[in-house]
CSV table of C-alpha atoms and ligand atoms in Angstrom, one decimal:
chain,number,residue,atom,x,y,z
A,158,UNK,CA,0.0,0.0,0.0
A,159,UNK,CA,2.9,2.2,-0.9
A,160,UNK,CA,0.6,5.3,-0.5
A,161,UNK,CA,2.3,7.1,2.4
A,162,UNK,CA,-0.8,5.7,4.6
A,163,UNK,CA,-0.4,3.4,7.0
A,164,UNK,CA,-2.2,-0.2,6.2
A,165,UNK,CA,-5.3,-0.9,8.1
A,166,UNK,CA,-5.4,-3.6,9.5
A,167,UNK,CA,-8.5,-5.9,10.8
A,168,UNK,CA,-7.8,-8.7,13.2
A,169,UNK,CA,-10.3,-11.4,13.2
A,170,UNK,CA,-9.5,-13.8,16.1
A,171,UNK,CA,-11.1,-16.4,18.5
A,172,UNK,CA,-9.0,-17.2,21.3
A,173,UNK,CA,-5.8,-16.1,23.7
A,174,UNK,CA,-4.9,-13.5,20.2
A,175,UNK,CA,-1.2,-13.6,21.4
A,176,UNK,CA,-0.5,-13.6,17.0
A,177,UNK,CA,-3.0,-10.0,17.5
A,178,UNK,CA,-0.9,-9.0,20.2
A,179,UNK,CA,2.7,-9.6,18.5
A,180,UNK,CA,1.3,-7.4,15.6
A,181,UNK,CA,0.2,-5.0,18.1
A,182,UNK,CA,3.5,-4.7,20.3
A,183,UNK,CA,5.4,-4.4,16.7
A,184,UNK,CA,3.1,-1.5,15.4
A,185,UNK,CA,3.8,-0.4,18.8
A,186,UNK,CA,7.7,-0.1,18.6
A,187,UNK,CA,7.9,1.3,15.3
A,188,UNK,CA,8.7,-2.1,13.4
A,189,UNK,CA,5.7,-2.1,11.8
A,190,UNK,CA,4.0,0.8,9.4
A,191,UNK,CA,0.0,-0.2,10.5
A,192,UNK,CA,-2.5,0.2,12.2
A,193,UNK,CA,-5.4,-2.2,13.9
A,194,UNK,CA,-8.4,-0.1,13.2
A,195,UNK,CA,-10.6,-3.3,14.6
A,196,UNK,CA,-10.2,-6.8,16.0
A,197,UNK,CA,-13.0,-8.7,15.5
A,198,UNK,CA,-13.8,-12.3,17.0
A,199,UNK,CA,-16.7,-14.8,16.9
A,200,UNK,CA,-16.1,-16.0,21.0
A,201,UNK,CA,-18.3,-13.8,23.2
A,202,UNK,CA,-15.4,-14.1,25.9
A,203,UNK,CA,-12.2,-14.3,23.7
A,204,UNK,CA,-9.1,-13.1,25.5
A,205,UNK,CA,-8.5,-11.3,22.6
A,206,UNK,CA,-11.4,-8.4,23.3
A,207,UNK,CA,-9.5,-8.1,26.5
A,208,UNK,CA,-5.9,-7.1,24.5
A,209,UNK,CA,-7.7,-4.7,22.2
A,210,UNK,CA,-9.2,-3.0,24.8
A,211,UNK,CA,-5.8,-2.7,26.6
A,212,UNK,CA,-4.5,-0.7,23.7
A,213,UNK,CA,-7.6,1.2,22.7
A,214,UNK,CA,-8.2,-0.9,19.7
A,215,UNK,CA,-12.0,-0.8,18.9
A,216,UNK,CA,-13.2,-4.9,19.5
A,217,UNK,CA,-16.3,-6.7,18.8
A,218,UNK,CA,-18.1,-9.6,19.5
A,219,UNK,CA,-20.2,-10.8,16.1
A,220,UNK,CA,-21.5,-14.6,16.2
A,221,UNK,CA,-20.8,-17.0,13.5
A,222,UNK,CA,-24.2,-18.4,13.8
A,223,UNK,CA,-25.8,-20.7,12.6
A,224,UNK,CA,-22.7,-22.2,11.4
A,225,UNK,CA,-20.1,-23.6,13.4
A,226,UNK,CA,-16.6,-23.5,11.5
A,227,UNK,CA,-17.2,-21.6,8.8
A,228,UNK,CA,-18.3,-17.8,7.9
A,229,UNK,CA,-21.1,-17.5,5.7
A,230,UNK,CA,-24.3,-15.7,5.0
A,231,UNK,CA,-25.4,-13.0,6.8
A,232,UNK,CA,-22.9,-13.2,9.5
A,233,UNK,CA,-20.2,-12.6,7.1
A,234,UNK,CA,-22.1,-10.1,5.4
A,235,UNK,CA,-21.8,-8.4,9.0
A,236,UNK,CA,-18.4,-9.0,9.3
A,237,UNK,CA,-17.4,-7.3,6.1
A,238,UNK,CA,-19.9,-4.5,6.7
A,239,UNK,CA,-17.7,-3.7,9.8
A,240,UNK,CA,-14.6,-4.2,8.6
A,241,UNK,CA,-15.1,-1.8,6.0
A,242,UNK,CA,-16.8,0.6,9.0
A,243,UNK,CA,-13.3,1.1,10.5
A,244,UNK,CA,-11.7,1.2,7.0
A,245,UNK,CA,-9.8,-1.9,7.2
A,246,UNK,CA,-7.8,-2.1,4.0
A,247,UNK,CA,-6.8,-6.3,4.8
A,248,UNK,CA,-7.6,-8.8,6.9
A,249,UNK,CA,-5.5,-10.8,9.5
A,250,UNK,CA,-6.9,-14.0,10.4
A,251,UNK,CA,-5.1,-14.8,13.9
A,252,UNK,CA,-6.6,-17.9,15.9
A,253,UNK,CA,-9.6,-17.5,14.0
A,254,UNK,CA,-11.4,-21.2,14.0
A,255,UNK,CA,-13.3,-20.6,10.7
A,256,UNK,CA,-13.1,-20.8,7.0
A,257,UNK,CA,-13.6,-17.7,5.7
A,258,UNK,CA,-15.7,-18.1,2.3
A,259,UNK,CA,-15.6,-16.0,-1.2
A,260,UNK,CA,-17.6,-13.4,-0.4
A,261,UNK,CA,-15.4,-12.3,2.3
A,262,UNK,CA,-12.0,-13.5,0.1
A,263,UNK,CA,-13.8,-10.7,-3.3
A,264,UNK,CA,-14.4,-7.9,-0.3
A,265,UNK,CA,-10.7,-8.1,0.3
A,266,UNK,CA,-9.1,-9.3,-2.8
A,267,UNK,CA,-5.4,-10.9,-2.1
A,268,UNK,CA,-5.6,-8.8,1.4
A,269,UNK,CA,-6.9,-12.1,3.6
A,270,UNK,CA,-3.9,-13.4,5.4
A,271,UNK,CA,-3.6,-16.4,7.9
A,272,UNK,CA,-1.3,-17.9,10.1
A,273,UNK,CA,-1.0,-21.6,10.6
A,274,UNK,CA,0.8,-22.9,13.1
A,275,UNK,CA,2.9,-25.7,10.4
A,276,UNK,CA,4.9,-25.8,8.0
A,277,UNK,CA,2.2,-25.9,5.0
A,278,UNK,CA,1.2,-27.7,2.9
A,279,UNK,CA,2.2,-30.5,5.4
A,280,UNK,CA,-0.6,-30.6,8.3
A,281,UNK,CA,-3.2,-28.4,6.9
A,282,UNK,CA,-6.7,-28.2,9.4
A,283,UNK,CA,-6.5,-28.7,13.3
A,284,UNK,CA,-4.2,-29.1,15.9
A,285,UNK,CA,-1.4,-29.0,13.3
A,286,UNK,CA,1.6,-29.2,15.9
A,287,UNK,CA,-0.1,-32.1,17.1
A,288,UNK,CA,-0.4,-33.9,14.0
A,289,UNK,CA,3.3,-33.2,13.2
A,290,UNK,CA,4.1,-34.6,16.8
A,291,UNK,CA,2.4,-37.7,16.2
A,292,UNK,CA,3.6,-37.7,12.8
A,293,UNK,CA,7.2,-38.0,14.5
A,294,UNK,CA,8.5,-34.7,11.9
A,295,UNK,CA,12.1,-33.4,13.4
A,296,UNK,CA,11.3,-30.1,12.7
A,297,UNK,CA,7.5,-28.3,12.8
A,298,UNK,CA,7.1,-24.6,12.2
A,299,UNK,CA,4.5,-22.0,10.9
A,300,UNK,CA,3.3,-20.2,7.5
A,301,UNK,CA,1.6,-17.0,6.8
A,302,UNK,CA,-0.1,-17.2,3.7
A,303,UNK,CA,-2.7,-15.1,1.5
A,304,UNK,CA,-5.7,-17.1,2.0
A,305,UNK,CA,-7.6,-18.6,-0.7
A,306,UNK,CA,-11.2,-20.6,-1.5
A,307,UNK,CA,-9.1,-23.7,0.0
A,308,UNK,CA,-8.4,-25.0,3.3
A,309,UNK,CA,-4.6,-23.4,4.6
A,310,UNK,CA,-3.7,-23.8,0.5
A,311,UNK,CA,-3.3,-20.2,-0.9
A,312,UNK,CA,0.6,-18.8,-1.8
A,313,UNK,CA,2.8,-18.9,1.0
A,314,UNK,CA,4.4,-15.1,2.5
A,315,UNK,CA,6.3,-16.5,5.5
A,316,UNK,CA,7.9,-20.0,6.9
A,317,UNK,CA,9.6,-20.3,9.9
A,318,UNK,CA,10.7,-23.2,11.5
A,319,UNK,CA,11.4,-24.8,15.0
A,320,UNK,CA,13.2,-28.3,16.0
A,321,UNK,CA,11.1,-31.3,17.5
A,322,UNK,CA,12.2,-32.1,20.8
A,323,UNK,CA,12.4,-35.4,22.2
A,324,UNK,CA,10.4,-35.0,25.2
A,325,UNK,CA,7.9,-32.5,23.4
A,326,UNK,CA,4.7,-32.7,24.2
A,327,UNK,CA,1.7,-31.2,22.4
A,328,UNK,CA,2.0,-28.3,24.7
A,329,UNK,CA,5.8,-27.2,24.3
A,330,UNK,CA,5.7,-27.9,20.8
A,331,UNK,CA,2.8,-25.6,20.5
A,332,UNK,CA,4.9,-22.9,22.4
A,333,UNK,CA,7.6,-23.2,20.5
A,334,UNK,CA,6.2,-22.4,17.3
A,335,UNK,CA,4.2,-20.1,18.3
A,336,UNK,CA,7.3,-17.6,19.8
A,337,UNK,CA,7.9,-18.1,15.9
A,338,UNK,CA,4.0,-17.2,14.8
A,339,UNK,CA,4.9,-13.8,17.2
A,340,UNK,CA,7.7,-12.9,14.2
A,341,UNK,CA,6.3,-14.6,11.1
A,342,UNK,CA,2.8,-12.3,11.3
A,343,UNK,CA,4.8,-8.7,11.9
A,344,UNK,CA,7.3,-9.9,8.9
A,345,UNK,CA,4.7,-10.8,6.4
A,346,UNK,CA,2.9,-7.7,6.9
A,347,UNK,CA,5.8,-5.7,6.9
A,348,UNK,CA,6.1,-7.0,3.5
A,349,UNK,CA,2.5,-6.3,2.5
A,350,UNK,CA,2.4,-3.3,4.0
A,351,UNK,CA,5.6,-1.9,2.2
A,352,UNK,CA,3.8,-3.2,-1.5
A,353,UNK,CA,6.6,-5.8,-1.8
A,354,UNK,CA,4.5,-8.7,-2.2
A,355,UNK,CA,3.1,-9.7,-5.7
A,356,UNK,CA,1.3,-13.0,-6.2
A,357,UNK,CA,2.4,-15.2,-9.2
A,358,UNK,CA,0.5,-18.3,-9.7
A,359,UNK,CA,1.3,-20.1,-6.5
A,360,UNK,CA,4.4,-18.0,-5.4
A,361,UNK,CA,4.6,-15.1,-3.6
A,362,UNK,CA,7.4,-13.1,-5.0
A,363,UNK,CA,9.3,-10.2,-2.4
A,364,UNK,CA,10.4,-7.8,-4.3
B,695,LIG,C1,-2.0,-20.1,16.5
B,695,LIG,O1,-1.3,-21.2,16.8
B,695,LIG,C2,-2.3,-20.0,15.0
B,695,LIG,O2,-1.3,-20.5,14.3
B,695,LIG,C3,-3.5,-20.8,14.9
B,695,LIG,O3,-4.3,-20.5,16.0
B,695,LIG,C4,-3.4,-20.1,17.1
B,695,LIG,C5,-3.9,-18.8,17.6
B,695,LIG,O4,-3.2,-18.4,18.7
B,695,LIG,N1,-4.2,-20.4,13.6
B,695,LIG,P1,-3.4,-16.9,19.3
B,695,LIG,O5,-4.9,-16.8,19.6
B,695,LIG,O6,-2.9,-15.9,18.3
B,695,LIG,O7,-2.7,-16.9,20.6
């Protein structure tokens, strides 16, 4: 968005939002040309209202409903509406437990943006850490990718990766990548919000 204006950013998030809060604390030390003009989540009681409210950022509660993993119909017709309200110019999906559909994907064209806690296209869906723990992968890591009309398949911004321990469990595996989600986020949109990123076929090119 190389128009001398800072890139607004809408957060749309359903749990702790530490990913919100690494964007946040980068914005906050100058690392980062944005703003978070909303943050947006679909958990009445989402820790991440509570961040947003520490640092003045306008934050909503708007049910999903009726559907349970995905965003459709009229609640992502409401979702858009207020997104565009607060003049986000992309959205950042951080911890946000559904599948965001085309409507939402031609409001925002190549400006919806996710964060998936494994080294994609390996372990795409849940509990991704998990399945690479169980898998028995020696190293397991995140990607922050545009997001497309697929499940965690659209071209690839960020990657960073993290070693397997022995003794991992689910739990310090999960930690470990996600001190690595808290860089990868700020990175990527760095990049998108300095116009570097163009999208060719499947690749993301920096320029
Ligand atoms: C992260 O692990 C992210 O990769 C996944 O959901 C989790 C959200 O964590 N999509 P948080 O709410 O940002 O702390």
């Amino acid at each position: 968005m190389a128009t001398g204006q800072k890139l607004k950013i809408g957060v749309l998030g359903s749990g702790s939002g530490s990913n919100a809060q690494s964007i946040i604390d980068a914005i906050a030390a100058g690392t980062l040309d944005a703003e978070v003009v909303c943050v947006l989540t679909d958990v009445e009681d989402a820790r991440i209202l509570e961040r947003a409210a520490t640092h003045g950022i306008p934050a909503q509660y708007i049910s999903g409903a009726p559907f349970k993993t995905k965003l459709e119909g009229d609640a992502e017709q409401e979702y858009i509406r207020v997104l565009k309200d607060y003049g986000a110019e992309c959205v950042v999906l951080a911890g946000f437990m559904r599948i965001v559909k085309p409507a939402m994907l031609a409001a925002f064209p190549h400006r919806v943006l996710n964060i998936h806690p494994a080294l994609l296209p390996a372990f795409p869906g849940v509990a991704s850490w998990k399945q690479a723990l169980d898998y028995g992968t020696r190293v397991a890591g995140c990607t922050v990718h545009f997001v497309d009309e697929g499940t965690d398949t659209g071209p690839i911004i960020v990657q960073r990766c993290v070693p397997v321990e022995p003794d991992d469990t689910a739990e310090t595996l999960h930690a470990r990548i996600q001190v690595e989600e808290h860089k990868a986020y700020p990175e990527a949109l760095r990049l998108l919000a300095a116009d570097r990123l163009r999208i060719v076929g499947r690749r993301v090119e920096i320029l």
